[in-house]
CSV table of C-alpha atoms and ligand atoms in Angstrom, one decimal:
chain,number,residue,atom,x,y,z
A,1,UNK,CA,-6.6,10.4,38.8
A,2,UNK,CA,-4.2,7.9,40.4
A,3,UNK,CA,-0.5,7.5,40.6
A,4,UNK,CA,-0.5,5.0,37.8
A,5,UNK,CA,-2.1,7.4,35.4
A,6,UNK,CA,-4.4,10.0,34.2
A,7,UNK,CA,-7.9,9.1,33.3
A,8,UNK,CA,-8.9,9.0,29.7
A,9,UNK,CA,-10.8,12.2,28.8
A,10,UNK,CA,-14.0,11.2,30.5
A,11,UNK,CA,-17.5,12.2,29.4
A,12,UNK,CA,-19.5,12.9,32.5
A,13,UNK,CA,-22.6,11.0,31.2
A,14,UNK,CA,-20.8,8.1,29.7
A,15,UNK,CA,-21.6,4.7,30.8
A,16,UNK,CA,-18.4,3.4,29.3
A,17,UNK,CA,-15.9,2.4,31.9
A,18,UNK,CA,-12.9,4.7,32.2
A,19,UNK,CA,-9.6,3.5,31.0
A,20,UNK,CA,-6.5,4.6,32.8
A,21,UNK,CA,-3.0,5.2,31.6
A,22,UNK,CA,-0.7,3.6,31.0
A,23,UNK,CA,-2.6,1.5,28.5
A,24,UNK,CA,-1.9,-2.1,28.9
A,25,UNK,CA,-0.6,-3.5,25.6
A,26,UNK,CA,-0.7,-7.1,24.5
A,27,UNK,CA,1.5,-7.9,21.6
A,28,UNK,CA,0.4,-10.7,19.2
A,29,UNK,CA,3.4,-11.8,17.2
A,30,UNK,CA,7.1,-11.5,18.1
A,31,UNK,CA,8.6,-11.6,14.6
A,32,UNK,CA,10.5,-8.7,13.0
A,33,UNK,CA,7.8,-6.1,13.6
A,34,UNK,CA,6.6,-7.4,17.0
A,35,UNK,CA,10.1,-7.3,18.4
A,36,UNK,CA,10.7,-3.8,17.0
A,37,UNK,CA,7.5,-2.6,18.7
A,38,UNK,CA,8.6,-4.2,22.0
A,39,UNK,CA,12.1,-2.6,21.7
A,40,UNK,CA,10.6,0.9,21.4
A,41,UNK,CA,8.2,0.3,24.3
A,42,UNK,CA,11.0,-1.0,26.5
A,43,UNK,CA,13.7,1.4,25.5
A,44,UNK,CA,11.8,4.6,25.5
A,45,UNK,CA,11.4,5.3,29.2
A,46,UNK,CA,9.4,8.5,28.4
A,47,UNK,CA,6.5,6.3,27.2
A,48,UNK,CA,6.2,4.5,30.5
A,49,UNK,CA,3.4,6.6,31.8
A,50,UNK,CA,1.3,6.1,28.7
A,51,UNK,CA,2.0,2.6,27.4
A,52,UNK,CA,3.0,-0.6,29.2
A,53,UNK,CA,3.8,-3.8,27.4
A,54,UNK,CA,2.1,-6.4,29.6
A,55,UNK,CA,1.9,-9.5,27.3
A,56,UNK,CA,3.6,-11.1,24.4
A,57,UNK,CA,1.8,-13.8,22.4
A,58,UNK,CA,3.7,-16.1,20.0
A,59,UNK,CA,3.6,-19.7,18.9
A,60,UNK,CA,6.3,-21.7,20.8
A,61,UNK,CA,6.8,-18.7,22.9
A,62,UNK,CA,9.6,-20.3,25.0
A,63,UNK,CA,11.8,-20.0,22.0
A,64,UNK,CA,11.0,-16.3,21.6
A,65,UNK,CA,11.3,-14.9,25.2
A,66,UNK,CA,13.7,-12.0,25.1
A,67,UNK,CA,16.0,-11.2,28.0
A,68,UNK,CA,15.7,-7.4,27.4
A,69,UNK,CA,12.0,-7.3,28.2
A,70,UNK,CA,10.9,-6.5,31.8
A,71,UNK,CA,10.0,-9.4,34.1
A,72,UNK,CA,6.5,-8.0,34.4
A,73,UNK,CA,5.8,-9.0,30.8
A,74,UNK,CA,3.7,-12.2,30.5
A,75,UNK,CA,4.7,-14.6,27.7
A,76,UNK,CA,2.0,-16.9,26.3
A,77,UNK,CA,1.1,-19.0,23.3
A,78,UNK,CA,-2.5,-19.0,24.2
A,79,UNK,CA,-4.8,-16.3,22.8
A,80,UNK,CA,-7.3,-17.1,25.5
A,81,UNK,CA,-4.8,-16.1,28.1
A,82,UNK,CA,-4.3,-12.8,26.3
A,83,UNK,CA,-8.1,-12.1,26.4
A,84,UNK,CA,-8.4,-13.2,30.0
A,85,UNK,CA,-5.9,-10.6,31.0
A,86,UNK,CA,-8.2,-7.9,29.6
A,87,UNK,CA,-5.6,-5.7,27.9
A,88,UNK,CA,-6.6,-2.2,26.8
A,89,UNK,CA,-5.0,-2.6,23.4
A,90,UNK,CA,-4.0,-5.6,21.3
A,91,UNK,CA,-1.3,-5.1,18.8
A,92,UNK,CA,-1.7,-7.5,15.9
A,93,UNK,CA,1.7,-8.2,14.2
A,94,UNK,CA,1.0,-11.7,13.1
A,95,UNK,CA,-0.1,-11.0,9.5
A,96,UNK,CA,-2.3,-13.1,7.1
A,97,UNK,CA,-6.1,-13.2,7.3
A,98,UNK,CA,-6.5,-16.3,9.4
A,99,UNK,CA,-6.4,-16.6,12.4
A,100,UNK,CA,-5.7,-12.8,12.7
A,101,UNK,CA,-9.3,-12.1,11.7
A,102,UNK,CA,-10.7,-14.1,14.5
A,103,UNK,CA,-8.3,-12.7,17.1
A,104,UNK,CA,-8.9,-9.1,16.1
A,105,UNK,CA,-12.7,-9.7,16.1
A,106,UNK,CA,-12.5,-11.3,19.6
A,107,UNK,CA,-10.2,-8.5,20.9
A,108,UNK,CA,-12.6,-5.8,19.7
A,109,UNK,CA,-15.6,-7.7,21.0
A,110,UNK,CA,-14.0,-7.8,24.4
A,111,UNK,CA,-13.7,-4.0,24.4
A,112,UNK,CA,-10.0,-3.8,23.7
A,113,UNK,CA,-8.8,-1.5,21.0
A,114,UNK,CA,-6.6,-3.0,18.2
A,115,UNK,CA,-3.6,-1.6,16.4
A,116,UNK,CA,-2.7,-3.7,13.4
A,117,UNK,CA,-0.1,-3.8,10.6
A,118,UNK,CA,-2.2,-6.2,8.7
A,119,UNK,CA,-3.0,-4.8,5.2
A,120,UNK,CA,-4.6,-8.0,3.9
A,121,UNK,CA,-6.9,-8.3,6.9
A,122,UNK,CA,-7.9,-4.6,6.8
A,123,UNK,CA,-8.3,-4.5,3.0
A,124,UNK,CA,-10.7,-7.5,3.3
A,125,UNK,CA,-12.5,-6.7,6.5
A,126,UNK,CA,-12.1,-3.0,7.4
A,127,UNK,CA,-15.8,-1.9,7.3
A,128,UNK,CA,-16.8,-4.8,9.5
A,129,UNK,CA,-14.0,-4.3,12.0
A,130,UNK,CA,-14.4,-0.5,12.2
A,131,UNK,CA,-18.2,-1.0,12.9
A,132,UNK,CA,-17.4,-3.7,15.5
A,133,UNK,CA,-14.9,-1.4,17.2
A,134,UNK,CA,-17.5,1.4,17.3
A,135,UNK,CA,-20.1,-0.9,18.8
A,136,UNK,CA,-17.7,-1.7,21.7
A,137,UNK,CA,-16.5,1.8,22.2
A,138,UNK,CA,-13.0,0.6,21.0
A,139,UNK,CA,-10.8,1.7,18.2
A,140,UNK,CA,-9.0,0.0,15.4
A,141,UNK,CA,-6.0,1.8,13.9
A,142,UNK,CA,-3.8,0.6,11.1
A,143,UNK,CA,-1.2,3.2,10.2
A,144,UNK,CA,1.5,0.5,9.9
A,145,UNK,CA,-0.5,-1.3,7.2
A,146,UNK,CA,0.2,1.3,4.6
A,147,UNK,CA,3.6,2.7,3.6
A,148,UNK,CA,5.4,1.6,6.8
A,149,UNK,CA,6.6,4.5,8.7
A,150,UNK,CA,5.0,7.2,6.5
A,151,UNK,CA,2.1,8.6,8.6
A,152,UNK,CA,-0.2,8.8,5.6
A,153,UNK,CA,-3.4,7.6,7.2
A,154,UNK,CA,-3.0,10.1,10.0
A,155,UNK,CA,-2.2,12.9,7.5
A,156,UNK,CA,-5.4,12.1,5.5
A,157,UNK,CA,-7.7,11.9,8.5
A,158,UNK,CA,-6.2,14.6,10.6
A,159,UNK,CA,-3.6,17.0,9.0
A,160,UNK,CA,-5.5,17.2,5.7
A,161,UNK,CA,-9.0,16.5,7.0
A,162,UNK,CA,-10.1,20.0,5.9
A,163,UNK,CA,-9.7,19.0,2.2
A,164,UNK,CA,-12.1,17.2,-0.1
A,165,UNK,CA,-9.9,14.5,-1.6
A,166,UNK,CA,-10.0,13.7,-5.3
A,167,UNK,CA,-6.9,11.4,-5.8
A,168,UNK,CA,-4.3,9.4,-3.9
A,169,UNK,CA,-1.3,8.2,-5.9
A,170,UNK,CA,1.8,6.6,-4.6
A,171,UNK,CA,4.6,4.2,-4.5
A,172,UNK,CA,3.4,1.8,-2.0
A,173,UNK,CA,5.6,-1.2,-2.4
A,174,UNK,CA,9.3,-0.8,-1.3
A,175,UNK,CA,10.4,-4.0,-2.9
A,176,UNK,CA,9.1,-3.0,-6.4
A,177,UNK,CA,10.6,0.4,-6.0
A,178,UNK,CA,13.9,-1.0,-4.9
A,179,UNK,CA,14.0,-3.5,-7.9
A,180,UNK,CA,13.0,-0.8,-10.5
A,181,UNK,CA,15.5,1.7,-9.2
A,182,UNK,CA,18.2,-0.9,-9.3
A,183,UNK,CA,17.2,-1.9,-12.8
A,184,UNK,CA,17.6,1.7,-13.9
A,185,UNK,CA,21.2,1.3,-13.0
A,186,UNK,CA,21.5,-1.9,-15.0
A,187,UNK,CA,20.9,-4.6,-12.5
A,188,UNK,CA,18.7,-7.6,-13.4
A,189,UNK,CA,15.3,-8.0,-11.8
A,190,UNK,CA,16.4,-11.4,-10.2
A,191,UNK,CA,19.5,-9.9,-8.6
A,192,UNK,CA,17.6,-6.9,-7.3
A,193,UNK,CA,14.8,-9.0,-5.9
A,194,UNK,CA,17.4,-11.1,-4.1
A,195,UNK,CA,18.9,-8.0,-2.5
A,196,UNK,CA,15.4,-6.8,-1.5
A,197,UNK,CA,14.8,-10.2,0.2
A,198,UNK,CA,18.2,-10.1,1.9
A,199,UNK,CA,17.4,-6.6,3.3
A,200,UNK,CA,14.0,-7.7,4.7
A,201,UNK,CA,11.8,-5.6,2.4
A,202,UNK,CA,10.1,-8.3,0.5
A,203,UNK,CA,7.1,-10.3,1.7
A,204,UNK,CA,7.5,-13.9,2.6
A,205,UNK,CA,6.1,-14.7,-0.9
A,206,UNK,CA,7.7,-12.0,-3.1
A,207,UNK,CA,5.0,-12.6,-5.8
A,208,UNK,CA,2.7,-10.4,-3.6
A,209,UNK,CA,5.2,-7.6,-4.0
A,210,UNK,CA,6.1,-7.9,-7.7
A,211,UNK,CA,2.6,-8.8,-8.9
A,212,UNK,CA,1.1,-5.8,-7.2
A,213,UNK,CA,-1.1,-7.6,-4.5
A,214,UNK,CA,0.7,-6.0,-1.6
A,215,UNK,CA,0.3,-2.4,-3.1
A,216,UNK,CA,-3.3,-3.1,-4.0
A,217,UNK,CA,-4.3,-4.0,-0.5
A,218,UNK,CA,-2.6,-0.8,0.7
A,219,UNK,CA,-4.4,1.2,-2.0
A,220,UNK,CA,-7.8,-0.2,-0.9
A,221,UNK,CA,-7.0,1.1,2.6
A,222,UNK,CA,-6.0,4.6,1.4
A,223,UNK,CA,-9.2,4.7,-0.7
A,224,UNK,CA,-11.2,3.8,2.4
A,225,UNK,CA,-9.5,6.5,4.6
A,226,UNK,CA,-9.6,9.2,1.9
A,227,UNK,CA,-13.1,8.5,0.3
A,228,UNK,CA,-14.8,6.4,3.0
A,229,UNK,CA,-15.5,3.9,0.4
A,230,UNK,CA,-14.6,0.2,0.5
A,231,UNK,CA,-13.8,-1.5,-2.7
A,232,UNK,CA,-13.1,-5.2,-3.1
A,233,UNK,CA,-9.4,-5.8,-3.4
A,234,UNK,CA,-9.8,-8.2,-6.3
A,235,UNK,CA,-11.7,-5.5,-8.3
A,236,UNK,CA,-8.6,-3.2,-8.4
A,237,UNK,CA,-6.6,-4.1,-11.5
A,238,UNK,CA,-3.1,-5.0,-10.6
A,239,UNK,CA,-0.2,-5.4,-13.1
A,240,UNK,CA,3.0,-7.2,-12.4
A,241,UNK,CA,6.5,-5.7,-12.8
A,242,UNK,CA,7.8,-9.1,-14.0
A,243,UNK,CA,7.6,-8.3,-17.7
A,244,UNK,CA,9.7,-5.1,-17.3
A,245,UNK,CA,13.0,-5.6,-19.1
A,246,UNK,CA,16.2,-3.6,-19.3
A,247,UNK,CA,15.2,-2.4,-22.7
A,248,UNK,CA,12.1,-0.6,-21.2
A,249,UNK,CA,14.4,1.6,-19.2
A,250,UNK,CA,16.3,2.6,-22.3
A,251,UNK,CA,13.1,3.4,-24.1
A,252,UNK,CA,11.7,5.2,-21.1
A,253,UNK,CA,14.8,7.3,-20.9
A,254,UNK,CA,14.4,8.3,-24.5
A,255,UNK,CA,10.9,9.4,-23.7
A,256,UNK,CA,12.1,11.5,-20.7
A,257,UNK,CA,10.9,9.1,-18.1
A,258,UNK,CA,11.5,6.0,-16.0
A,259,UNK,CA,9.4,3.2,-14.6
A,260,UNK,CA,7.9,2.9,-11.2
A,261,UNK,CA,5.2,0.7,-9.7
A,262,UNK,CA,2.4,3.1,-9.1
A,263,UNK,CA,-0.8,2.8,-7.2
A,264,UNK,CA,-3.5,5.3,-7.9
A,265,UNK,CA,-7.1,5.8,-6.9
A,266,UNK,CA,-9.3,8.7,-8.0
A,267,UNK,CA,-12.9,9.6,-7.2
A,268,UNK,CA,-14.9,9.5,-10.4
A,269,UNK,CA,-18.3,10.1,-8.9
A,270,UNK,CA,-19.7,9.6,-5.4
A,271,UNK,CA,-19.1,5.9,-4.6
A,272,UNK,CA,-17.3,5.3,-7.9
A,273,UNK,CA,-13.5,5.0,-7.9
A,274,UNK,CA,-11.0,4.6,-10.6
A,275,UNK,CA,-8.0,2.6,-9.5
A,276,UNK,CA,-4.8,1.2,-10.9
A,277,UNK,CA,-1.8,-0.7,-9.6
A,278,UNK,CA,1.2,-1.6,-11.7
A,279,UNK,CA,4.3,-0.4,-13.6
A,280,UNK,CA,3.8,3.0,-15.2
A,281,UNK,CA,6.0,5.4,-17.1
A,282,UNK,CA,6.7,8.5,-14.9
A,283,UNK,CA,8.5,11.7,-15.9
A,284,UNK,CA,12.2,11.7,-15.0
A,285,UNK,CA,11.7,15.1,-13.3
A,286,UNK,CA,8.8,13.8,-11.1
A,287,UNK,CA,8.9,13.0,-7.4
A,288,UNK,CA,8.0,9.4,-8.4
A,289,UNK,CA,11.2,9.0,-10.5
A,290,UNK,CA,13.3,10.6,-7.7
A,291,UNK,CA,11.9,8.2,-5.2
A,292,UNK,CA,14.7,5.6,-4.9
A,293,UNK,CA,15.4,2.4,-3.0
A,294,UNK,CA,12.7,0.9,-0.8
A,295,UNK,CA,11.2,4.3,0.0
A,296,UNK,CA,7.5,4.9,-0.3
A,297,UNK,CA,5.9,8.0,-1.6
A,298,UNK,CA,2.3,9.1,-1.4
A,299,UNK,CA,0.7,12.2,-3.0
A,300,UNK,CA,-2.7,13.2,-1.8
A,301,UNK,CA,-4.7,15.6,-3.9
A,302,UNK,CA,-7.7,17.6,-2.7
A,303,UNK,CA,-10.0,20.2,-4.3
A,304,UNK,CA,-8.8,23.0,-2.0
A,305,UNK,CA,-5.3,22.3,-0.9
A,306,UNK,CA,-3.9,20.8,-4.2
A,307,UNK,CA,-1.2,18.1,-4.0
A,308,UNK,CA,0.7,17.2,-0.8
A,309,UNK,CA,3.4,14.6,-0.9
A,310,UNK,CA,4.8,12.4,1.9
A,311,UNK,CA,7.7,10.0,1.7
A,312,UNK,CA,9.8,7.8,3.8
A,313,UNK,CA,10.6,4.2,4.8
A,314,UNK,CA,7.8,1.9,3.6
A,315,UNK,CA,9.1,-1.4,4.8
A,316,UNK,CA,11.2,-3.0,7.5
A,317,UNK,CA,10.7,-3.7,11.2
A,318,UNK,CA,11.6,-0.4,12.8
A,319,UNK,CA,9.7,2.0,10.5
A,320,UNK,CA,6.6,-0.2,10.8
A,321,UNK,CA,7.0,-0.4,14.6
A,322,UNK,CA,7.2,3.4,14.7
A,323,UNK,CA,3.8,3.5,13.0
A,324,UNK,CA,2.4,1.0,15.5
A,325,UNK,CA,3.7,2.8,18.6
A,326,UNK,CA,2.4,6.1,17.1
A,327,UNK,CA,-1.0,4.5,16.9
A,328,UNK,CA,-0.7,3.4,20.5
A,329,UNK,CA,0.2,6.9,21.6
A,330,UNK,CA,-2.8,8.2,19.6
A,331,UNK,CA,-5.0,5.8,21.6
A,332,UNK,CA,-3.4,7.0,24.8
A,333,UNK,CA,-4.4,10.6,23.9
A,334,UNK,CA,-7.8,9.8,22.5
A,335,UNK,CA,-11.1,10.0,24.2
A,336,UNK,CA,-13.6,7.4,23.7
A,337,UNK,CA,-15.8,9.4,21.3
A,338,UNK,CA,-15.9,7.7,18.0
A,339,UNK,CA,-13.7,9.7,15.7
A,340,UNK,CA,-13.7,10.1,12.0
A,341,UNK,CA,-11.6,7.0,11.3
A,342,UNK,CA,-14.4,5.0,12.9
A,343,UNK,CA,-17.1,6.5,10.6
A,344,UNK,CA,-18.4,3.7,8.5
A,345,UNK,CA,-16.9,2.9,5.1
A,346,UNK,CA,-19.7,2.5,2.5
A,347,UNK,CA,-19.4,0.1,-0.3
A,348,UNK,CA,-17.6,1.5,-3.4
A,349,UNK,CA,-17.4,0.4,-7.0
A,350,UNK,CA,-14.4,0.3,-9.3
A,351,UNK,CA,-15.2,1.9,-12.6
A,352,UNK,CA,-13.3,2.2,-15.9
A,353,UNK,CA,-10.1,4.3,-15.7
A,354,UNK,CA,-10.0,7.8,-17.3
A,355,UNK,CA,-8.5,8.2,-20.8
A,356,UNK,CA,-4.7,8.1,-20.5
A,357,UNK,CA,-1.7,7.9,-22.7
A,358,UNK,CA,0.0,4.5,-22.9
A,359,UNK,CA,3.4,2.9,-23.6
A,360,UNK,CA,3.2,-0.3,-25.6
A,361,UNK,CA,6.3,-2.4,-26.0
A,362,UNK,CA,6.3,-5.2,-28.5
A,363,UNK,CA,8.9,-8.0,-29.0
A,364,UNK,CA,8.5,-9.5,-32.4
A,365,UNK,CA,9.9,-11.9,-35.0
A,366,UNK,CA,10.6,-9.4,-37.6
A,367,UNK,CA,9.0,-9.3,-41.0
A,368,UNK,CA,7.5,-6.5,-43.2
A,369,UNK,CA,4.2,-5.1,-42.2
A,370,UNK,CA,4.3,-5.5,-38.5
A,371,UNK,CA,4.2,-1.7,-37.7
A,372,UNK,CA,1.5,-1.2,-40.4
A,373,UNK,CA,-0.6,-3.9,-38.8
A,374,UNK,CA,-0.3,-2.5,-35.3
A,375,UNK,CA,-1.0,1.1,-36.3
A,376,UNK,CA,-4.0,-0.1,-38.4
A,377,UNK,CA,-5.5,-1.8,-35.3
A,378,UNK,CA,-4.9,1.3,-33.3
A,379,UNK,CA,-6.4,3.6,-36.0
A,380,UNK,CA,-9.4,1.3,-36.2
A,381,UNK,CA,-10.2,2.2,-32.6
A,382,UNK,CA,-9.5,5.8,-33.0
A,383,UNK,CA,-6.2,5.7,-31.1
A,384,UNK,CA,-3.6,8.2,-32.1
A,385,UNK,CA,0.1,7.2,-32.2
A,386,UNK,CA,2.4,9.6,-30.4
A,387,UNK,CA,5.9,8.1,-31.0
A,388,UNK,CA,7.5,5.0,-32.4
A,389,UNK,CA,10.9,4.0,-31.0
A,390,UNK,CA,13.1,1.2,-32.2
A,391,UNK,CA,16.7,0.9,-31.2
A,392,UNK,CA,19.1,-0.7,-33.7
A,393,UNK,CA,21.1,-3.9,-33.1
A,394,UNK,CA,18.6,-6.4,-31.7
A,395,UNK,CA,18.2,-9.9,-33.2
A,396,UNK,CA,15.6,-10.2,-35.9
A,397,UNK,CA,13.8,-13.0,-34.1
A,398,UNK,CA,13.5,-11.0,-30.8
A,399,UNK,CA,13.1,-7.4,-31.8
A,400,UNK,CA,11.8,-5.0,-29.2
A,401,UNK,CA,10.2,-1.7,-30.2
A,402,UNK,CA,7.8,0.8,-28.5
A,403,UNK,CA,4.7,2.6,-29.6
A,404,UNK,CA,3.3,5.3,-27.4
A,405,UNK,CA,-0.2,6.5,-27.9
A,406,UNK,CA,-2.1,9.6,-26.9
A,407,UNK,CA,-4.7,9.6,-24.2
A,408,UNK,CA,-7.3,6.9,-25.1
A,409,UNK,CA,-10.1,5.0,-23.3
A,410,UNK,CA,-9.0,1.7,-21.8
A,411,UNK,CA,-11.7,-0.2,-23.6
A,412,UNK,CA,-10.6,1.1,-27.0
A,413,UNK,CA,-7.0,0.2,-26.2
A,414,UNK,CA,-8.0,-3.3,-25.1
A,415,UNK,CA,-10.1,-3.9,-28.2
A,416,UNK,CA,-7.1,-2.8,-30.4
A,417,UNK,CA,-4.7,-5.0,-28.3
A,418,UNK,CA,-7.0,-8.0,-28.7
A,419,UNK,CA,-6.6,-7.7,-32.5
A,420,UNK,CA,-2.9,-7.1,-32.2
A,421,UNK,CA,-2.5,-10.1,-29.9
A,422,UNK,CA,-4.1,-12.3,-32.5
A,423,UNK,CA,-1.2,-11.6,-34.9
A,424,UNK,CA,1.5,-14.3,-35.3
A,425,UNK,CA,4.6,-12.0,-35.1
A,426,UNK,CA,4.9,-11.8,-31.3
A,427,UNK,CA,8.0,-13.3,-29.7
A,428,UNK,CA,6.7,-12.1,-26.3
A,429,UNK,CA,3.3,-10.8,-25.1
A,430,UNK,CA,3.1,-7.0,-25.5
A,431,UNK,CA,3.8,-4.9,-22.4
A,432,UNK,CA,1.2,-2.1,-21.7
A,433,UNK,CA,1.9,0.7,-19.2
A,434,UNK,CA,0.0,3.9,-18.6
A,435,UNK,CA,2.0,7.1,-18.9
A,436,UNK,CA,1.5,9.3,-15.9
A,437,UNK,CA,1.2,13.0,-16.5
A,438,UNK,CA,4.4,15.1,-15.9
A,439,UNK,CA,4.6,16.5,-12.4
A,440,UNK,CA,1.2,16.2,-11.0
A,441,UNK,CA,0.5,19.8,-10.3
A,442,UNK,CA,-3.1,20.1,-9.6
A,443,UNK,CA,-3.6,23.7,-8.9
A,444,UNK,CA,-5.4,24.4,-5.6
A,445,UNK,CA,-8.7,26.4,-5.9
A,446,UNK,CA,-8.3,30.1,-5.7
B,1,LIG,N1,6.8,-6.0,1.3
B,1,LIG,C1,6.4,-4.7,1.5
B,1,LIG,C2,7.2,-3.7,0.6
B,1,LIG,C3,6.7,-4.2,2.9
B,1,LIG,O1,8.1,-4.2,-0.1
B,1,LIG,O2,6.8,-2.6,0.6
B,1,LIG,C4,5.5,-4.4,3.9
B,1,LIG,O3,4.4,-3.9,3.4
């Protein structure tokens, strides 16, 4: 024990060199998130004994240097210089897969631990990076990559670790939730997206928000943490919120619900997961419907403990930085034993979803027999109609109406929709959304 710090919990027989506190932290990327991380490290004097910001890496770093950081911080635009300084932890707040993948790989190989906010990198490479960290007695933590400041990864691997998980369902993209909440109040999608961009929620390319790719990467990480299975991101079906129209909120309300972008993964059998990302009809009385603005919400269900729900800020520099600094503090507390997060993720397979009820919205050029033709195709595939809704007053050449169907297999629905799609009455492609069950009360075991 020295004045600069307490030794990490040392195992007497370990050959691994002892790290001392404060952990020396190198920050890669000084954008919104990186700056917010630095702010917390600099402003919170109580962290000084545990974490010390020693280096900041950014392209054209001269432009970025911030007067409020201590003089002891080294500024560089050379990753080699970062590695040469042998930091204890590298925080990766650069984003994107390349060159982040190479940098994280080299940091872990050098024995540094890594804290990353990078969902795309982790969704693509988590098993390999977790194994690499374990080989070098290092850790890789990524709380910030999922649901911003909501500590859902820590909850799954620690607070709820006693349960046997069966499902994780959530609202994982703040931009989509913001847009859909605003549309409930009558705003257009374009205006709501512009607001989300202005407030800094949206990704640089907002199509990754609205088309579900951002949420899908986060879902892959939650599946990995909850089920220790890694599925290919591209295998998770992702639906866009783009086709959602004001009329869908009117019909949803008549059905006692509203629309949210939902991400859901369930364990079907060992190694086989059912997953879904996209707009869904949720009950108006559910936590999902009440989740407003850019907030994220995650509900984790286990065989023993039932459903536990977490919510909070899912986007933005400061909430994301809180998750990063919390990961850094966890590393400062952690001994070098490989913990459960570092247990390998085995390959997992995405299988067909369970039977569910669906909301089908058609926009047609009106003529007699359309409803008859749609219901005939549904009947042909043994799909039972639950409700038919048609509001008056729409133009004949652009007539929207909704058919809801009782729980059915996805394959049967797709076969019926293939037939329906082939008809010539469509003014727009049909919109298909699953209907989530009322409040998701899965009773704990007694
Ligand atoms: N663009 C993301 C969102 C935030 O809207 O939730 C970062 O993951």
